[in-house]
PDB file of C-alpha atoms in Angstrom:
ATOM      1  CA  UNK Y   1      32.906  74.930   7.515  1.00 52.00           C
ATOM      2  CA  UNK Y   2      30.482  72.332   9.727  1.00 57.00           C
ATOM      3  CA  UNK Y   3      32.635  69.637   9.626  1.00 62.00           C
ATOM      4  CA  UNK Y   4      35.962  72.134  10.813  1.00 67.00           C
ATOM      5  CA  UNK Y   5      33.417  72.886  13.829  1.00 76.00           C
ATOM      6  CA  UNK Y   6      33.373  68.963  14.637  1.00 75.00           C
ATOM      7  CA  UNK Y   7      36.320  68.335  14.180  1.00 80.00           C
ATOM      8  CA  UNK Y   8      37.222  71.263  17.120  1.00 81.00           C
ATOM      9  CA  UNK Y   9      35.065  68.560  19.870  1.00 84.00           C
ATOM     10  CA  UNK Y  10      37.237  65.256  18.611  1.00 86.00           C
ATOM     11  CA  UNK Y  11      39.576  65.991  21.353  1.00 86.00           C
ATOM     12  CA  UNK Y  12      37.764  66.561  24.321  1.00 89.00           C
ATOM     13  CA  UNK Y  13      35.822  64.011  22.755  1.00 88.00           C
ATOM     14  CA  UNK Y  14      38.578  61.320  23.046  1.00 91.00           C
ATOM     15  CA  UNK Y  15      39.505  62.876  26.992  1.00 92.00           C
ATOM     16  CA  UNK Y  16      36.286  61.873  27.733  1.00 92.00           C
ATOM     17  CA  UNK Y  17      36.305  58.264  26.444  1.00 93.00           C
ATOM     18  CA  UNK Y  18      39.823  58.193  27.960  1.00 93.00           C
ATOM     19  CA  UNK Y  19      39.063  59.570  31.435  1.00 92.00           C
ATOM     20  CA  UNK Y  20      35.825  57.055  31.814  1.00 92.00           C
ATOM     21  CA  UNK Y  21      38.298  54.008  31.180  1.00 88.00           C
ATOM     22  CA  UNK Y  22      40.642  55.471  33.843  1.00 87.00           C
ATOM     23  CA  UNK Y  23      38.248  56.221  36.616  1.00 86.00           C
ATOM     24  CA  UNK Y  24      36.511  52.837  36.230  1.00 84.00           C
ATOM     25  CA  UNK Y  25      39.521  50.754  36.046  1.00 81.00           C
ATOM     26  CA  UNK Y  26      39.777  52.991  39.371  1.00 80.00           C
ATOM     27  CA  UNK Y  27      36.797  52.287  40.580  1.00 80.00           C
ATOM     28  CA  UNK Y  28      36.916  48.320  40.250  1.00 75.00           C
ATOM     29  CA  UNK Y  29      40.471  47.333  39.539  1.00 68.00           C
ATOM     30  CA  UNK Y  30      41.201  44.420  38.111  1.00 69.00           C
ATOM     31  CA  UNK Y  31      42.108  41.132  41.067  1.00 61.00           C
ATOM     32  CA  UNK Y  32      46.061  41.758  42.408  1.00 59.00           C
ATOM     33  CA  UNK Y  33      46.663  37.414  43.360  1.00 65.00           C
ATOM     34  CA  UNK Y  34      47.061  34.979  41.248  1.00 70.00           C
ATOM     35  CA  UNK Y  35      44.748  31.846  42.292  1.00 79.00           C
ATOM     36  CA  UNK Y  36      46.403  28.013  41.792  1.00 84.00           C
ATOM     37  CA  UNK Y  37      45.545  26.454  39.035  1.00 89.00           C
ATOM     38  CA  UNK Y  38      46.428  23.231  41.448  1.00 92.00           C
ATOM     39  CA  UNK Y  39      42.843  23.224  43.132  1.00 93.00           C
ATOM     40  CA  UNK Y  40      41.569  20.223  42.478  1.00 95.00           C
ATOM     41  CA  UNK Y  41      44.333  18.344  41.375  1.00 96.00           C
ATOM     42  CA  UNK Y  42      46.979  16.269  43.051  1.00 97.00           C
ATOM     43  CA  UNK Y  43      50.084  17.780  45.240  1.00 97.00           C
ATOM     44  CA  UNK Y  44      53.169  17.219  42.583  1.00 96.00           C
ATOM     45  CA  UNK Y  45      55.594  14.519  43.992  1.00 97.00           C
ATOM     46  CA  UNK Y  46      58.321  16.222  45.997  1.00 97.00           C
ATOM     47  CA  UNK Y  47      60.377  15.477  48.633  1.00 98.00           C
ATOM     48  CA  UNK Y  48      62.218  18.336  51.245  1.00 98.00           C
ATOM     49  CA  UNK Y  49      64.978  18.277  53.196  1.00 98.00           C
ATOM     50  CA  UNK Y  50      64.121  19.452  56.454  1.00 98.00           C
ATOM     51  CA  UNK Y  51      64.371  23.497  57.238  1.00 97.00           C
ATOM     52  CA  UNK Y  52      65.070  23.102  61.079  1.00 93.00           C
ATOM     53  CA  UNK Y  53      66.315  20.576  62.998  1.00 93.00           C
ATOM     54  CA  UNK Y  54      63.567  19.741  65.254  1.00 93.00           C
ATOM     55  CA  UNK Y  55      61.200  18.704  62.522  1.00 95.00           C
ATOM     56  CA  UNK Y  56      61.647  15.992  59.975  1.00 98.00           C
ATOM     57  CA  UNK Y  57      61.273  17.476  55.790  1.00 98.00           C
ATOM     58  CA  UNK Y  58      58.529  17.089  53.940  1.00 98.00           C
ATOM     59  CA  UNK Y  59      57.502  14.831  50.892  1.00 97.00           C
ATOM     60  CA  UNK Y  60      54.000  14.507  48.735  1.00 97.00           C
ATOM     61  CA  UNK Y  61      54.177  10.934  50.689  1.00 97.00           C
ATOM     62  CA  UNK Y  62      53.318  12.238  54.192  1.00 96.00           C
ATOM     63  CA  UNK Y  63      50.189  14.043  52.858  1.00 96.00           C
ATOM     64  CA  UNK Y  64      48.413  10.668  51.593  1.00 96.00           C
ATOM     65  CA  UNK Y  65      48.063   9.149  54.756  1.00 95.00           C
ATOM     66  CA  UNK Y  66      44.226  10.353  55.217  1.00 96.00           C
ATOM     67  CA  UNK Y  67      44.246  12.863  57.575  1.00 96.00           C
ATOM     68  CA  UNK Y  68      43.765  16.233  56.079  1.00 97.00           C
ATOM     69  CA  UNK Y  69      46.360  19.098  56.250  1.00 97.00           C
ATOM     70  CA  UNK Y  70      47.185  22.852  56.192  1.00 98.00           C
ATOM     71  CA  UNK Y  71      50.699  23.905  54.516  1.00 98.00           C
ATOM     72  CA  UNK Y  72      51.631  26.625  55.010  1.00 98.00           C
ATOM     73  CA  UNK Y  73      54.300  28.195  52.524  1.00 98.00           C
ATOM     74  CA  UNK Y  74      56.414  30.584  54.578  1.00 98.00           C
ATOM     75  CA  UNK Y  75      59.813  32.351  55.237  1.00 97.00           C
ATOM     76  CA  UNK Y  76      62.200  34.064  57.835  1.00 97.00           C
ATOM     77  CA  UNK Y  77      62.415  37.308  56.102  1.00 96.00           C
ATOM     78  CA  UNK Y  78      58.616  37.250  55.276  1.00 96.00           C
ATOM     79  CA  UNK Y  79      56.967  40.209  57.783  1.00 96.00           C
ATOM     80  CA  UNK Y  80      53.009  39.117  57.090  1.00 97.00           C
ATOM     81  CA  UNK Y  81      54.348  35.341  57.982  1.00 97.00           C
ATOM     82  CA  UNK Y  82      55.697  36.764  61.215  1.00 97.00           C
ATOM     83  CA  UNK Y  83      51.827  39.061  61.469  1.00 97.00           C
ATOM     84  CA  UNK Y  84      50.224  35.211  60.810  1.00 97.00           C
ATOM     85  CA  UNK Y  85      52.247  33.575  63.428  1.00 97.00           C
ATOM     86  CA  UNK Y  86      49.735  34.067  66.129  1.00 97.00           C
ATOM     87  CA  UNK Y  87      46.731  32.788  63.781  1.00 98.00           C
ATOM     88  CA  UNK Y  88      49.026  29.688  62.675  1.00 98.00           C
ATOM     89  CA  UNK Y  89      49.162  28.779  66.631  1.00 97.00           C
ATOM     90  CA  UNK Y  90      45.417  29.141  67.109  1.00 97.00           C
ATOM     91  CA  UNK Y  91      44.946  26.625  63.856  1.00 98.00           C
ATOM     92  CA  UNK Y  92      47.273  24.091  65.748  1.00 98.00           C
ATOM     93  CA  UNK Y  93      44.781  24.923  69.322  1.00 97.00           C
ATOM     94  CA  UNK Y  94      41.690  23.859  66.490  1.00 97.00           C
ATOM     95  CA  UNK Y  95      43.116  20.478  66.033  1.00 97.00           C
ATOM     96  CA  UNK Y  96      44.929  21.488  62.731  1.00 97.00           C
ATOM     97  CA  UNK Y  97      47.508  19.760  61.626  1.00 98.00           C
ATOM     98  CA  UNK Y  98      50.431  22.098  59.717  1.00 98.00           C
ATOM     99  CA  UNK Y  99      53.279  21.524  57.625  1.00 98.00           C
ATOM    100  CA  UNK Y 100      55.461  24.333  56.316  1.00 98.00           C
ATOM    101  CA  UNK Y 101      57.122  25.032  53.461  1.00 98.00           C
ATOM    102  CA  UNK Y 102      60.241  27.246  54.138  1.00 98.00           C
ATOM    103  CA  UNK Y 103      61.199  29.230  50.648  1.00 97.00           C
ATOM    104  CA  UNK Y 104      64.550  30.653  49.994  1.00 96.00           C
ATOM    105  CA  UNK Y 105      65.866  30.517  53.683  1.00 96.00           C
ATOM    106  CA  UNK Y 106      69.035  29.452  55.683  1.00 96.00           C
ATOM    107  CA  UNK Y 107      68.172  26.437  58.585  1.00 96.00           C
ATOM    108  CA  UNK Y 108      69.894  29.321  60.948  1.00 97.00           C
ATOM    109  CA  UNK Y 109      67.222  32.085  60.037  1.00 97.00           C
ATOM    110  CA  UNK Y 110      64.036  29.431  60.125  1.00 97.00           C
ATOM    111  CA  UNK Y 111      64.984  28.225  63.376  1.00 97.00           C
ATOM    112  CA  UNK Y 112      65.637  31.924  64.733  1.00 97.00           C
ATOM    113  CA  UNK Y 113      62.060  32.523  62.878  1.00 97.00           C
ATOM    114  CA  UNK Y 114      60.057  29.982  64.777  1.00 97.00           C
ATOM    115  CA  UNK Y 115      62.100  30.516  68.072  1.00 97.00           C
ATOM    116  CA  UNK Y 116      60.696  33.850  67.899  1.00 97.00           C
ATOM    117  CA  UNK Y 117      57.100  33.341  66.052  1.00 97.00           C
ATOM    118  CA  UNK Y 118      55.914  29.709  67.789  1.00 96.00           C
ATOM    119  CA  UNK Y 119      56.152  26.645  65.744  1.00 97.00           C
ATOM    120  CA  UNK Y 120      53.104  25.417  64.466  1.00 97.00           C
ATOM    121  CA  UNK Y 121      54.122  22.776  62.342  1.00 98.00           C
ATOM    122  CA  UNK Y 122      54.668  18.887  62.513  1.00 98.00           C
ATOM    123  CA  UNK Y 123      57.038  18.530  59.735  1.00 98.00           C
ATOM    124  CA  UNK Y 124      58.813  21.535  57.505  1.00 98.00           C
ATOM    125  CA  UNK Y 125      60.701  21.083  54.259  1.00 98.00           C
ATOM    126  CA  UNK Y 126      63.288  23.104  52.844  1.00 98.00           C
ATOM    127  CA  UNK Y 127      61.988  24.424  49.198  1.00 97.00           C
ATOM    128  CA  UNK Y 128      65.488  26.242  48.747  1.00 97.00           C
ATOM    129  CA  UNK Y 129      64.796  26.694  44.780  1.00 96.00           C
ATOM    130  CA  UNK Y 130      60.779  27.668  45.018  1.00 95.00           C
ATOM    131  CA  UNK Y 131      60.813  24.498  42.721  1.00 96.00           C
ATOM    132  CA  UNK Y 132      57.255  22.970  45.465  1.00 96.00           C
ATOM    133  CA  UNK Y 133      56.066  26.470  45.617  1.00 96.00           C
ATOM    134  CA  UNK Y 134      55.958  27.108  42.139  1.00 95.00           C
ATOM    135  CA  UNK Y 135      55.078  23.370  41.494  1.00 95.00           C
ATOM    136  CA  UNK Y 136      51.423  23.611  43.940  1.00 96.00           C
ATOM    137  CA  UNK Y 137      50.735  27.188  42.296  1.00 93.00           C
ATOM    138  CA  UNK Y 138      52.372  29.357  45.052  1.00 93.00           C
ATOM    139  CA  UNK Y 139      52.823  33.038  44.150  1.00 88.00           C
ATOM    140  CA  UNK Y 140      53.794  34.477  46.888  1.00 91.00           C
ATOM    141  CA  UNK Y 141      54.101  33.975  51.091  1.00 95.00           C
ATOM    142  CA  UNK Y 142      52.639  33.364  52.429  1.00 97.00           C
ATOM    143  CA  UNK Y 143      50.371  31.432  51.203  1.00 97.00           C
ATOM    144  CA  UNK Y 144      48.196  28.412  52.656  1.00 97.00           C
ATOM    145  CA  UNK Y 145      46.930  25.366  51.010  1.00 97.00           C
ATOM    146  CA  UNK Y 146      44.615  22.858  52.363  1.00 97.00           C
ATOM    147  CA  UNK Y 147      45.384  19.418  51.431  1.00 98.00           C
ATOM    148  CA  UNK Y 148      43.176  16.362  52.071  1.00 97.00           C
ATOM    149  CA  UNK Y 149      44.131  13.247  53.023  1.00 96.00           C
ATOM    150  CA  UNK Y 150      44.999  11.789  49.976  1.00 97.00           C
ATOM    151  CA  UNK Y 151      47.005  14.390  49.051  1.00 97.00           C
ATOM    152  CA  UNK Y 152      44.691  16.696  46.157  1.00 97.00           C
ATOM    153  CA  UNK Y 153      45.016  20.258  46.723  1.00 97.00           C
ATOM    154  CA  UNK Y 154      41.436  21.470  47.937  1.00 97.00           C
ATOM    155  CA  UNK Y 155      41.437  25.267  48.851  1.00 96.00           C
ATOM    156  CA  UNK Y 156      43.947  27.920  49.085  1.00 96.00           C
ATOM    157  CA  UNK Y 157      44.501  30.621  51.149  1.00 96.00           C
ATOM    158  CA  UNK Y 158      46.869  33.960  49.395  1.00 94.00           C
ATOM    159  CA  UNK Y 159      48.160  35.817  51.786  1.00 94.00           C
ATOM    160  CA  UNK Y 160      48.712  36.308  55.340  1.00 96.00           C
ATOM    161  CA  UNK Y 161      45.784  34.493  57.806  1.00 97.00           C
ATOM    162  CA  UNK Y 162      43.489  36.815  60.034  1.00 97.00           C
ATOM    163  CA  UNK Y 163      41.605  35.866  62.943  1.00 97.00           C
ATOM    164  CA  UNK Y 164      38.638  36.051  61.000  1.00 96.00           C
ATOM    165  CA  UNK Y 165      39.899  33.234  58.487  1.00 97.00           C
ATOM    166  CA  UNK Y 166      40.950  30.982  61.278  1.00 97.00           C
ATOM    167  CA  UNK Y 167      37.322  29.338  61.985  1.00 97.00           C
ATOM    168  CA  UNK Y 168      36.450  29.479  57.601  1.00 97.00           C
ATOM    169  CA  UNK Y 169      40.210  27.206  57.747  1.00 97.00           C
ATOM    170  CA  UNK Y 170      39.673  24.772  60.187  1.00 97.00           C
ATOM    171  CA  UNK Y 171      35.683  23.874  58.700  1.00 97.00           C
ATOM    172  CA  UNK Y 172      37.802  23.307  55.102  1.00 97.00           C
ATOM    173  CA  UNK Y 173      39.966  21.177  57.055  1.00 97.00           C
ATOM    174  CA  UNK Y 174      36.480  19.139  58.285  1.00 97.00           C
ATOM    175  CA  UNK Y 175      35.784  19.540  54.880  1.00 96.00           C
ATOM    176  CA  UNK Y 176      38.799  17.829  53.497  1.00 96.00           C
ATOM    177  CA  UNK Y 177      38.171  14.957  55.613  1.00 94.00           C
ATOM    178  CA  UNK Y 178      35.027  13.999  54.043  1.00 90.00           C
TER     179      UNK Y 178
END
């Protein structure tokens, strides 16, 4: 008859365990991005056509000529890429140099994009497949890497830049060059 008893708690028993799991998975959820397993390694060789006619594409050979880089992996139909525009600019103003990475878009809608947005960037390459985005550890856009000047992969940036991340960019830029 003692063990029937018991047996009557097992459920709420098992709620209990269950709601504890639930409300701390709540509490501290496990991370949403996916960091690049690229940090610390060498940009994979690539070369870009260019995305827009007033900038030249973009190969793994222009980022090994010692001067350290941002690139910034974007797109037209992106809306935080449009939100970072601003941010991008002020990066360029810090004596940032910027290369872009234009994913999945049409030369029509990038040039349209930056006519709009400002164009930041001294060279952009065409990554029509996501084959360079996929290929430095890209997840998402936008997303911004900063390259050193012999071309390793030394910090990256997932998701759209604030005005708080602009000054923490440009001192891993003056990091880079070191």
């Amino acid at each position: 008859m003692k063990q029937i008893r018991w047996t009557l708690w097992l459920p709420l028993a098992l709620f209990g365990v269950f709601f504890v799991l639930v409300a701390s998975q709540l509490i501290n959820p496990a991370g949403t991005t996916v960091e690049s397993a690229m940090i610390g390694k060498p940009l994979p060789e690539f070369t870009l056509k260019p995305a827009n006619a007033d900038r030249p594409g973009l190969a793994t050979q222009d980022m090994r000529d010692g001067q350290p880089r941002l690139l910034n992996v974007f797109a037209s139909w992106c809306v935080p890429c449009a939100a970072e525009a601003p941010q991008l600019s002020a990066l360029e103003r810090g004596g940032a140099n910027i290369v872009g990475v234009a994913i999945r878009d049409r030369p029509e809608d990038v040039a349209a994009f930056l006519a709009q947005h400002g164009n930041p960037y001294s060279r952009i390459g065409a990554d029509d497949l996501s084959e360079v985005q996929v290929g430095i550890g890209s997840s998402g856009v936008p997303e911004t890497f900063v390259i050193d000047g012999k071309g390793m992969i030394r910090y990256q940036h997932i998701g759209d830049i604030r005005d708080a991340d602009v000054p923490m960019l440009l001192e891993k830029l003056r990091e880079a060059a070191q």
